[in-house]
Short mmCIF file of C-alpha atoms and ligand atoms in Angstrom, two decimals:
data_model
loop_
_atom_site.label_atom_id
_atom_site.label_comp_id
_atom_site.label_asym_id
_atom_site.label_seq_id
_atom_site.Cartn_x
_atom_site.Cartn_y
_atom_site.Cartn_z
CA UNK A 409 17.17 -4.50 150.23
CA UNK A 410 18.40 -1.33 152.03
CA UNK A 411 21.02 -0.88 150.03
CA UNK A 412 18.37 -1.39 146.98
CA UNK A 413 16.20 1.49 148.86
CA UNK A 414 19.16 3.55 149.55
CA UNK A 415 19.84 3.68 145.77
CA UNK A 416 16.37 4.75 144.66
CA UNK A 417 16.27 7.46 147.64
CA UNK A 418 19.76 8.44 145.60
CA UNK A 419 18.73 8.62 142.45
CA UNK A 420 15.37 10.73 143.59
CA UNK A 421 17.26 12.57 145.75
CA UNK A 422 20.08 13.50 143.04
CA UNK A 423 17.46 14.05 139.77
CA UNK A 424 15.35 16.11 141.92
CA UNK A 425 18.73 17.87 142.69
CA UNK A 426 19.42 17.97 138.92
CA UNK A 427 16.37 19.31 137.90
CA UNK A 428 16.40 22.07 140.88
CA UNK A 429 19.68 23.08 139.56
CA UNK A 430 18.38 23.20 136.00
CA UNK A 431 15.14 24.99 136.89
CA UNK A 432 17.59 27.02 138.73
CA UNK A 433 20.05 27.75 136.00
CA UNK A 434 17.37 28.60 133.83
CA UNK A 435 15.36 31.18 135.13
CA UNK A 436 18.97 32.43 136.15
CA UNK A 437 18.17 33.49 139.91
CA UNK A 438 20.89 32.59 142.32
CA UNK A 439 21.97 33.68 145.83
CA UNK A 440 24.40 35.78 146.62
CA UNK A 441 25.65 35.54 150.05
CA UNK A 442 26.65 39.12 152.36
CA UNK A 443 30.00 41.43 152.14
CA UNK A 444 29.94 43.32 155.53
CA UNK A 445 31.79 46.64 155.34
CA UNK A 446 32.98 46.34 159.00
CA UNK A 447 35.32 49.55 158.61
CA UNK A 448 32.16 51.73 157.92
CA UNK A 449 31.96 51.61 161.44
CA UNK A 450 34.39 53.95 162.31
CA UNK A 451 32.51 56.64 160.01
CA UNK A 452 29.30 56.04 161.85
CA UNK A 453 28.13 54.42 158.89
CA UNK A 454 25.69 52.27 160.43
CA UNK A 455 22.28 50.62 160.65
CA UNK A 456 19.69 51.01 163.25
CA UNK A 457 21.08 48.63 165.51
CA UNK A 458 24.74 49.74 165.13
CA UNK A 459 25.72 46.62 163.11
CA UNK A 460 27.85 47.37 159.94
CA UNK A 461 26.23 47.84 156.57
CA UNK A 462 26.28 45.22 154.36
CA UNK A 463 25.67 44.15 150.36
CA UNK A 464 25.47 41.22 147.73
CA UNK A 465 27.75 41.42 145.00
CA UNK A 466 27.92 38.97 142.19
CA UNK A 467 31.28 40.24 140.11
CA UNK A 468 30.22 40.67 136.17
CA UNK A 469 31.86 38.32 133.65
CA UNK A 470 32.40 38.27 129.66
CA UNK A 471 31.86 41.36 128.15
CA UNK A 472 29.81 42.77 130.93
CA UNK A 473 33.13 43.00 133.33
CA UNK A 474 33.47 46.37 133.01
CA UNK A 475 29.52 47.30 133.64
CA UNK A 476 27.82 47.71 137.11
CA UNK A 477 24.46 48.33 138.18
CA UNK A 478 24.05 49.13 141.77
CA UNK A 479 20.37 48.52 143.69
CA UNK A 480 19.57 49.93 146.49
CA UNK A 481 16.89 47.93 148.10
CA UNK A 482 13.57 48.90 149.38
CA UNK A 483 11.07 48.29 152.69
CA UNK A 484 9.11 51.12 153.55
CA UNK A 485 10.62 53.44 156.29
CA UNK A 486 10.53 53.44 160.26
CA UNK A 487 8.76 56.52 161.64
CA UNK A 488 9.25 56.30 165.04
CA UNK A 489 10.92 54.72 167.72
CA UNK A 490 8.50 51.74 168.02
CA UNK A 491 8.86 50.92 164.56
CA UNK A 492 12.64 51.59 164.29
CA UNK A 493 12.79 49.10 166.83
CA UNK A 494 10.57 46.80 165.36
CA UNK A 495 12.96 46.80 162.43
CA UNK A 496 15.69 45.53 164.69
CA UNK A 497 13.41 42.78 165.80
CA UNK A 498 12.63 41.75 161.77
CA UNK A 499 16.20 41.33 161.77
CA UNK A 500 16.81 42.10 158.23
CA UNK A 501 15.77 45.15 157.77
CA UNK A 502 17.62 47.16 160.91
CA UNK A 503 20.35 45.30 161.04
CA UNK A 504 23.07 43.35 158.88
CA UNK A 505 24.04 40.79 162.33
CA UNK A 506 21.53 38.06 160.80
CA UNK A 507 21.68 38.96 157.14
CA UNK A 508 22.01 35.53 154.79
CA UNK A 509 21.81 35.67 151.40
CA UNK A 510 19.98 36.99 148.57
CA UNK A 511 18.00 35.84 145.69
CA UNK A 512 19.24 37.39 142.37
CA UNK A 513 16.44 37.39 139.63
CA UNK A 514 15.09 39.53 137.12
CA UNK A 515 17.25 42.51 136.28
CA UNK A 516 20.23 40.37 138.16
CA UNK A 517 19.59 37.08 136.10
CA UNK A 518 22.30 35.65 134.74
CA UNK A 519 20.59 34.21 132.39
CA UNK A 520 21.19 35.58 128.75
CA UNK A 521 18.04 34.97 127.37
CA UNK A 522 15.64 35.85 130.16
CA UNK A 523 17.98 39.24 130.99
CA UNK A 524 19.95 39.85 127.64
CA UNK A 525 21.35 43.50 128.32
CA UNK A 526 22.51 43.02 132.24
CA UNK A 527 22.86 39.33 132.80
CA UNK A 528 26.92 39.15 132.80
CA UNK A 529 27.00 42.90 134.57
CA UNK A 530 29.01 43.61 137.69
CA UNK A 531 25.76 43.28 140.38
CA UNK A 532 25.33 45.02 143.92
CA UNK A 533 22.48 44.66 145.47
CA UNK A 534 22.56 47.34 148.87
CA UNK A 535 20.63 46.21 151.93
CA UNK A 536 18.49 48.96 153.49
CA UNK A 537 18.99 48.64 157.16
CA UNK A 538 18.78 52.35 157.80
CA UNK A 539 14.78 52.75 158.22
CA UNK A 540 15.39 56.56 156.28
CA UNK A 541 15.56 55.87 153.01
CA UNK A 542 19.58 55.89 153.07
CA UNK A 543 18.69 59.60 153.79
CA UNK A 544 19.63 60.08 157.59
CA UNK A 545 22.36 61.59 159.41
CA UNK A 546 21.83 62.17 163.82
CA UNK A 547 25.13 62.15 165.00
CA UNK A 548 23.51 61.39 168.32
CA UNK A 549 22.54 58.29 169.88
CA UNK A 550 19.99 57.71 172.25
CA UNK A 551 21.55 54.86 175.07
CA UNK A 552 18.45 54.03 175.98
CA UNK A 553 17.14 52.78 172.57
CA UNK A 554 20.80 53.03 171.38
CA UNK A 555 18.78 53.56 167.71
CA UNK A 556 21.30 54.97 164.71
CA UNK A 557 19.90 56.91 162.34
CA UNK A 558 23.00 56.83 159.34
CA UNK A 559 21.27 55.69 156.37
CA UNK A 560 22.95 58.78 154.08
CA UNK A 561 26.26 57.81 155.69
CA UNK A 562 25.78 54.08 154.75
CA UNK A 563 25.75 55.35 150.83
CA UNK A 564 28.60 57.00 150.91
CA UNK A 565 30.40 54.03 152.90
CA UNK A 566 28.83 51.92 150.07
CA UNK A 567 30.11 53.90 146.91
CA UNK A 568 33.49 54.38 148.63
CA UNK A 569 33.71 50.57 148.78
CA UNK A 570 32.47 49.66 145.48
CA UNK A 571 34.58 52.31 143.85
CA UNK A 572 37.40 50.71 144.67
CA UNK A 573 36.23 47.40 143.63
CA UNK A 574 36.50 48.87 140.51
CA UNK A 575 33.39 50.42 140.20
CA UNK A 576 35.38 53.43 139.55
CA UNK A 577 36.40 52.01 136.04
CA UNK A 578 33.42 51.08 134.70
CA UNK A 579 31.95 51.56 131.23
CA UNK A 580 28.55 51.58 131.94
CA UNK A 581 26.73 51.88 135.29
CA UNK A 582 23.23 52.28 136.75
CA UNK A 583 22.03 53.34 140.05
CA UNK A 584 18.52 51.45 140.48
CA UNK A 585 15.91 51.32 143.69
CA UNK A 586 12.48 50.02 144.10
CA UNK A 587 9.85 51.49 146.24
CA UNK A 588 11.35 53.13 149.31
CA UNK A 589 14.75 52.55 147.24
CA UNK A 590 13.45 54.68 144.16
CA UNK A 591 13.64 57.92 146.34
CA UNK A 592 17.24 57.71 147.28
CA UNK A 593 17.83 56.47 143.69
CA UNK A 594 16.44 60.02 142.55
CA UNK A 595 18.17 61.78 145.54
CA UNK A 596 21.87 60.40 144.66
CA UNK A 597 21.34 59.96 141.31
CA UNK A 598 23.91 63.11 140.20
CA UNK A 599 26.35 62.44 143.22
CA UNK A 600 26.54 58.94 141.41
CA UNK A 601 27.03 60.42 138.26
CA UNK A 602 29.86 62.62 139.70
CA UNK A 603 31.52 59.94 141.69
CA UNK A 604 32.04 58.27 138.15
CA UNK A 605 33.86 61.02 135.87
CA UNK A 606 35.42 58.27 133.13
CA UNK A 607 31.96 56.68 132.77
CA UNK A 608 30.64 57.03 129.59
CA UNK A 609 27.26 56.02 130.43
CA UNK A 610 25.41 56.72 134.01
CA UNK A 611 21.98 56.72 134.20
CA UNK A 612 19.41 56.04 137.02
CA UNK A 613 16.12 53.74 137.05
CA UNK A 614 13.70 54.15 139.70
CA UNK A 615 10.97 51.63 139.88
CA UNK A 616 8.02 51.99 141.59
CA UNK A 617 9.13 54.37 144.00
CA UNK A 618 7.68 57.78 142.25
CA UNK A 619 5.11 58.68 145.55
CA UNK A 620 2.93 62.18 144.05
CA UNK A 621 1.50 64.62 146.36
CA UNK A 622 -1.90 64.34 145.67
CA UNK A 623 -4.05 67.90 145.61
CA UNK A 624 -6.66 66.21 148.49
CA UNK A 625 -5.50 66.99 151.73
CA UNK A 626 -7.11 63.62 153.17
CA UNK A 627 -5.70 61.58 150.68
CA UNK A 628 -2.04 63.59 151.16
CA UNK A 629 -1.41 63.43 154.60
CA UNK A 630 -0.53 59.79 154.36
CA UNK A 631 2.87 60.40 152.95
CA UNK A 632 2.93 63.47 154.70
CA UNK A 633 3.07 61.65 157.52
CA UNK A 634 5.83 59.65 156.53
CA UNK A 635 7.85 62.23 155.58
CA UNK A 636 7.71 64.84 158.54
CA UNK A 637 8.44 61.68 160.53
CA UNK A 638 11.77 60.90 158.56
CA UNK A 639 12.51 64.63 158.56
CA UNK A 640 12.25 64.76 162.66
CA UNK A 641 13.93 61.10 163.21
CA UNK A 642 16.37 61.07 160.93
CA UNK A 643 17.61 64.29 160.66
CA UNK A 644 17.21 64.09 157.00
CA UNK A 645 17.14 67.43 155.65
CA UNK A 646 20.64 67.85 154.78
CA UNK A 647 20.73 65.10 152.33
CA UNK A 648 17.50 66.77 150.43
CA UNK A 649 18.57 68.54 147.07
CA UNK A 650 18.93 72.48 148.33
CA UNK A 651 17.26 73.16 144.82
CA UNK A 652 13.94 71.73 146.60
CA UNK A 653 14.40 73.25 149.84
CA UNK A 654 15.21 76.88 149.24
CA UNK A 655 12.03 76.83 147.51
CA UNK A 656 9.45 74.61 149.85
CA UNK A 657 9.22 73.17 152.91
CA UNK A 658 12.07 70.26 153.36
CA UNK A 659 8.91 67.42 153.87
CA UNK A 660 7.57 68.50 150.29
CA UNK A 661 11.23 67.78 149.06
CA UNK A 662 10.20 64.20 149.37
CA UNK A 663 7.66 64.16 146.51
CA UNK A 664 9.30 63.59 143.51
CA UNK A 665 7.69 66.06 141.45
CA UNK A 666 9.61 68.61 143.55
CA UNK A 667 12.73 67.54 142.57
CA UNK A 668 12.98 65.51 139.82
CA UNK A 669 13.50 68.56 137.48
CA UNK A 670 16.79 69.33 138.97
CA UNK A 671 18.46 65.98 138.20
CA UNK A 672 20.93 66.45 135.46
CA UNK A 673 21.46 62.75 134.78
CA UNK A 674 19.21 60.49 132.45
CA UNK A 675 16.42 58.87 134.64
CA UNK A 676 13.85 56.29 133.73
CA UNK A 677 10.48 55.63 135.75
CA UNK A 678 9.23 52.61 135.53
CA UNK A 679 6.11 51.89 137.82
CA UNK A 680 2.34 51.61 137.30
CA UNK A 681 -0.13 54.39 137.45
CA UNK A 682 -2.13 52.69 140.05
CA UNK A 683 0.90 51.21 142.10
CA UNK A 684 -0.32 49.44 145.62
CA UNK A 685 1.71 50.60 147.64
CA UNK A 686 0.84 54.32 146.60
CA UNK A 687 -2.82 53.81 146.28
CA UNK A 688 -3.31 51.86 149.42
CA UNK A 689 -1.59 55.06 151.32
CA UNK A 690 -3.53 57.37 149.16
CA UNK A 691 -6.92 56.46 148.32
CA UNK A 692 -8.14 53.89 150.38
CA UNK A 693 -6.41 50.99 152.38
CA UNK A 694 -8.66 48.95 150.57
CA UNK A 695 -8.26 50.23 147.07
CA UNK A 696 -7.18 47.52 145.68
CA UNK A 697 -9.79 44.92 146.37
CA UNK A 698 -12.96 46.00 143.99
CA UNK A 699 -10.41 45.76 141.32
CA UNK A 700 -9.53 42.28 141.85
CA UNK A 701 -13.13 41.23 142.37
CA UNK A 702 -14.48 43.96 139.61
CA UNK A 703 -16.68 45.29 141.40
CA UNK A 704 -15.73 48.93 141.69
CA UNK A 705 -18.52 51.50 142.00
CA UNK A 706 -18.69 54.70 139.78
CA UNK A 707 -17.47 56.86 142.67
CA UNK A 708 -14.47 54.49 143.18
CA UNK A 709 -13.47 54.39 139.25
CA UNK A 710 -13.73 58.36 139.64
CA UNK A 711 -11.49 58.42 142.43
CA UNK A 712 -9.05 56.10 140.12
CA UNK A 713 -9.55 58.45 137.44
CA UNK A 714 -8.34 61.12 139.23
CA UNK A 715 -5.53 60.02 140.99
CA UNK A 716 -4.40 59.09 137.84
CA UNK A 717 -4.85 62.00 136.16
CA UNK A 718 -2.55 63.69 138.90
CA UNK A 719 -0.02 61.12 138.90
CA UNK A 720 0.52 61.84 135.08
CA UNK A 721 0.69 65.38 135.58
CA UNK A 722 3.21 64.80 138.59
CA UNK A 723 5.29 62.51 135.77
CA UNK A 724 8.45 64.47 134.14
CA UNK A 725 7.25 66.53 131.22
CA UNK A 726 7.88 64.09 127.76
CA UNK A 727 9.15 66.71 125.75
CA UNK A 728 13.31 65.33 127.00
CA UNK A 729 12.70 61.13 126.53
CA UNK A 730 16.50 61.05 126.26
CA UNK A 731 16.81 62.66 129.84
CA UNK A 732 13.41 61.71 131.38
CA UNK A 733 11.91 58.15 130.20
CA UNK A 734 9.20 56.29 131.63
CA UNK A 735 7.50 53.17 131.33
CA UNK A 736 3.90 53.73 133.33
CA UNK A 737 1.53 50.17 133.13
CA UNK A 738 -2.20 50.42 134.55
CA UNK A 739 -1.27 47.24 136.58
CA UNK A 740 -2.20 47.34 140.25
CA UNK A 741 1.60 45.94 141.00
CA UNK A 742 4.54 47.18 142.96
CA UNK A 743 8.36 46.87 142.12
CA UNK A 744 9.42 44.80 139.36
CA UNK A 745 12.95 44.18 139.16
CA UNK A 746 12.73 41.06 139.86
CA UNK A 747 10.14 38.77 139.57
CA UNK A 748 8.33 40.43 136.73
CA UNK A 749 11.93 41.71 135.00
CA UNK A 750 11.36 38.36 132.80
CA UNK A 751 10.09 37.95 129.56
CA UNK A 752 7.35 35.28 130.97
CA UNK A 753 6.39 38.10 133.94
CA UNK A 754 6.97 41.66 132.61
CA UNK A 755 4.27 43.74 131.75
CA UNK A 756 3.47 44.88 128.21
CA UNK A 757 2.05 48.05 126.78
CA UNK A 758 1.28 47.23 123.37
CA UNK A 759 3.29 44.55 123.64
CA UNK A 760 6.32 46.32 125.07
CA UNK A 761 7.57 45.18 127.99
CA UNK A 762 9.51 47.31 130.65
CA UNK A 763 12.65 45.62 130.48
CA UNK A 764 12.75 46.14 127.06
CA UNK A 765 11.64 49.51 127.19
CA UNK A 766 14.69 50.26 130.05
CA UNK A 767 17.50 48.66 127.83
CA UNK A 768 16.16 49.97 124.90
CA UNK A 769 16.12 53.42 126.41
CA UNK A 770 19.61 52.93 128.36
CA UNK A 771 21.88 51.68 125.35
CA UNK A 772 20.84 55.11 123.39
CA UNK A 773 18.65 52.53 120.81
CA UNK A 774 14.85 53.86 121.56
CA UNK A 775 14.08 56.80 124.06
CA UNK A 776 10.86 55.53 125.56
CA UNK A 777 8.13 57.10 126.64
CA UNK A 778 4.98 55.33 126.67
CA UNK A 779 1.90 55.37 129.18
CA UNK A 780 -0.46 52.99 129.34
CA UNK A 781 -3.99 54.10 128.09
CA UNK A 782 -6.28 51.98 130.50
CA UNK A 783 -7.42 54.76 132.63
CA UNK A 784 -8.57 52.16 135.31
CA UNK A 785 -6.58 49.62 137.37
CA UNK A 786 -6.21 46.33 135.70
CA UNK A 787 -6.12 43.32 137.82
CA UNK A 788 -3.26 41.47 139.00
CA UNK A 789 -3.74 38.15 136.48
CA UNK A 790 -0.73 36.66 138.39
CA UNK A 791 -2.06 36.89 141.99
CA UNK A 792 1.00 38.47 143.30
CA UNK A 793 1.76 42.41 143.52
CA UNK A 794 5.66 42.60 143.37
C1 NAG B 946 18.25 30.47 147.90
O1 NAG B 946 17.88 30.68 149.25
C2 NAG B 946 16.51 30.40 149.52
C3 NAG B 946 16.22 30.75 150.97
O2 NAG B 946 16.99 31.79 151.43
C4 NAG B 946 16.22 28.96 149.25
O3 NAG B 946 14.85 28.70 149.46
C5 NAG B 946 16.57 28.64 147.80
O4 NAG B 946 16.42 27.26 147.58
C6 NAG B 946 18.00 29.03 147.49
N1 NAG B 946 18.22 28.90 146.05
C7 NAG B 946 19.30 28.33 145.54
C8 NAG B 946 19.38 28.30 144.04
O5 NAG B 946 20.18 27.87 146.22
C1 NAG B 947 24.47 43.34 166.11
O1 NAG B 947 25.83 43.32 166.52
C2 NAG B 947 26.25 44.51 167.16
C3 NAG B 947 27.76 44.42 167.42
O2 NAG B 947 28.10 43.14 167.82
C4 NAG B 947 25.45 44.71 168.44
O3 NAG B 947 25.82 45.94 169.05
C5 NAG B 947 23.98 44.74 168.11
O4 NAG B 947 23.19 44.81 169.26
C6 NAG B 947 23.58 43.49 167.33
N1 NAG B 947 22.20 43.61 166.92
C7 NAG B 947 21.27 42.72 167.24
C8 NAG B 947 19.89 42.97 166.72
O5 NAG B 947 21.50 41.72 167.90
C1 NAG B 948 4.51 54.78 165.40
O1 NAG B 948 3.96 54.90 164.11
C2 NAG B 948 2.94 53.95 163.83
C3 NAG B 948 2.55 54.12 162.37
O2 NAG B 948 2.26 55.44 162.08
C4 NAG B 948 1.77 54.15 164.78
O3 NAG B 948 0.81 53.16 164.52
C5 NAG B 948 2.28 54.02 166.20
O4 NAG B 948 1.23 54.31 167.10
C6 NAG B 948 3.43 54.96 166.46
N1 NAG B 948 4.00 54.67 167.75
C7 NAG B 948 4.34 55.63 168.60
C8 NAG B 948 4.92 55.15 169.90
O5 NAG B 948 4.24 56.81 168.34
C1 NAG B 949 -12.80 40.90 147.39
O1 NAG B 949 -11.55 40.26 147.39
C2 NAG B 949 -10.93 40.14 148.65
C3 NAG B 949 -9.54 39.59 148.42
O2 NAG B 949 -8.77 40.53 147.73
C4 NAG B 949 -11.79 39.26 149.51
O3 NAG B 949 -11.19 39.10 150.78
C5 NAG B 949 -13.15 39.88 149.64
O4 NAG B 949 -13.99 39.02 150.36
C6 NAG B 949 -13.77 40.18 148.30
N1 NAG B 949 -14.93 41.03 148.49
C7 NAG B 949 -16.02 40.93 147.78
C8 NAG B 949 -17.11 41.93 148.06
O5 NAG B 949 -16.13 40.10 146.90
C1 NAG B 950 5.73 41.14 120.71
O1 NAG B 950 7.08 41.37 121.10
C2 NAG B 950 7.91 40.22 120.98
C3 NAG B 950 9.26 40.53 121.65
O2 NAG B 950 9.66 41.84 121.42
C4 NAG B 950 8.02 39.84 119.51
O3 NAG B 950 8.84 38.73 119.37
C5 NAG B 950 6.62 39.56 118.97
O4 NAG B 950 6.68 39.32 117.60
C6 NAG B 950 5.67 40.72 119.23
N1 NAG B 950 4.32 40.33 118.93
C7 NAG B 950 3.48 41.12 118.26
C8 NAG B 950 2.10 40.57 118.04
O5 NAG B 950 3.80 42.22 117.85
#
């Protein structure tokens, strides 16, 4: 009789485990457990905490051996001490000690049919442990708090590892970030380029990670905020383009708009025109929620209306697709490289979907530029905003 039970628990056991691994294979997510680049350490590449930085990579197979897309992940920013060392404390975002894996999905499927034009790529997805936006560089440290603020060091360490891993051959490569990820994507986009000089094909995506400066000085000083912070904490303003700075104060170098227009290397934007994490800092904490119950008031719609209208205007000029494309939804979302980089989750403009529109416009087949027309937030129909 137990041994009767103990066979039924076996078989559950193992078709639940062969369905899992199905499902699994499927939707072709996976996880990729941590490389630790321990001799960063020397070069005071570090993260908050001191601990080494760290990355998943999942080596490309097939065809796709000799192309890489690198990711450099996202999680707001630490602004002051408190929350630097609150980062340390949500252990995986200040330090690499108590890193496990990651889940690969979406743009790092490798599944051919849910991620055709990346699924057997070379895939590096960069932990952010740095708090600054992979922008800072103190050589000081505080024993008291014994806080590091290296994040520009840790992308150098990063691309000096991976170009040896043969990163330095490759065919085809992308630099990609989401949210706080986009801005360093932007920021390093031509140093990427340069570090690759037998590449035929660089180009950068940023998704939802173009922040605008709005006009109202209420509504701005949220990111302001931010960004003086990251200027004073992490000593940041060396790694800001010079083109920005010479002209404006080194906080306003943070906006894209400033600086977008000196990157020589193709760039795609993909991101929605009311993103949550942007109008939740710039409109109202709350902006979100009268969409979601539709029940936004005629002064709320104009204030949606109008933020829009300046986030267009803040968008790269269309005249350049080839050099500039963008892919802008009216879905109250944020990031979507993974979860919604599927055919069953993406997004569609007139039934174009930003995956499609990103491949398309990488491979040189369709230089995208589309905007959604909605010129009011459209409800999450998923229940879920990344
Ligand atoms: C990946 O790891 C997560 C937790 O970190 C776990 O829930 C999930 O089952 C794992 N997936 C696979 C395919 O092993
Ligand atoms: C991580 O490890 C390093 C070196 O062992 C140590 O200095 C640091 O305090 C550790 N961080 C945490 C959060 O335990
Ligand atoms: C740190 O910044 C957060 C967010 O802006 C703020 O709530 C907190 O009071 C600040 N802490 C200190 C010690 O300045
Ligand atoms: C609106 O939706 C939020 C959830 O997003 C809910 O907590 C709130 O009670 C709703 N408010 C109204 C006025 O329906
Ligand atoms: C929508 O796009 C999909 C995939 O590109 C295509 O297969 C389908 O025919 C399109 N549907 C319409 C109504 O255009």
């Amino acid at each position: 009789m137990a041994a009767r039970t103990l066979h039924l628990f076996c078989f559950l056991v193992c078709s639940l485990a062969i369905i899992k691994s199905e499902c699994a294979k499927d939707l072709g997510s996976y996880n990729v457990t941590k490389t630790i680049l321990k001799n960063a350490v020397s070069k005071g590449a570090v993260c908050l905490d001191g601990s080494p930085p760290a990355y998943h990579f999942e080596p490309g197979f097939g065809k796709g051996v000799g192309n890489w897309i690198v990711q450099l992940s996202g999680g707001a920013w630490c602004t002051n001490v408190t929350e630097c060392q609150d980062r340390i404390l949500d252990k995986n975002v200040g330090s690499t000690n108590f890193t496990d894996s990651w889940t690969f999905q979406g743009i790092y499927s490798e599944n051919p049919t849910a991620n055709p034009d990346f699924y057997n790529w070379n895939k590096v997805f960069v932990r952010y442990c740095d708090g600054g936006a992979f922008t800072g560089d103190v050589e000081y440290v505080d024993h008291v708090t014994n806080l590091h603020f290296r994040g520009a060091r840790i992308f150098e360490a990063v691309m000096e590892d991976l170009l040896a891993k043969g990163l330095k051959n490759a065919k085809n490569a992308i630099l990609a970030g989401s949210s706080a990820g986009g801005y360093p994507t932007m920021l390093y986009c031509d140093h990427f380029r340069s570090l690759l000089p037998n590449t035929p094909r660089v180009k950068c995506l940023v998704d939802s990670g173009y922040f605008i400066h709005v006009k109202n000085p209420m509504q701005a000083s949220g990111f302001e905020k931010i960004y003086n912070s990251l200027l004073t904490l992490h000593g940041s303003t060396k790694a800001l383009p010079k083109s920005c700075t010479s002209k404006m104060n080194p906080p306003l170098c943070f906006f894209p708009e400033n600086m977008q227009q000196h990157i020589k290397t193709p760039l795609f934007i993909a991101m929605s025109a009311f993103d949550y994490y942007q109008i939740k800092t710039t409109i109202d904490p709350n902006a979100d929620r009268c969409v979601e119950n539709r029940t936004c008031t005629e002064c709320q719609n104009k204030a949606f209306r109008e933020f829009r209208s300046e986030f267009l205007s803040a968008l790269p000029i269309s005249n350049n697709p080839k050099l500039r494309g963008v892919f802008i939804d009216s879905v109250i979302h944020h990031s979507a490289l993974s979860y919604r980089w599927t055919p069953e989750n993406a997004i569609l403009i007139n039934n174009l979907s930003a995956p499609k529109a990103f491949a398309d416009w990488y491979f040189d087949r369709k230089y995208w530029y589309v905007i959604d027309k909605h010129d009011l937030p459209i409800p999450t129909t998923k229940d879920r905003r990344t």
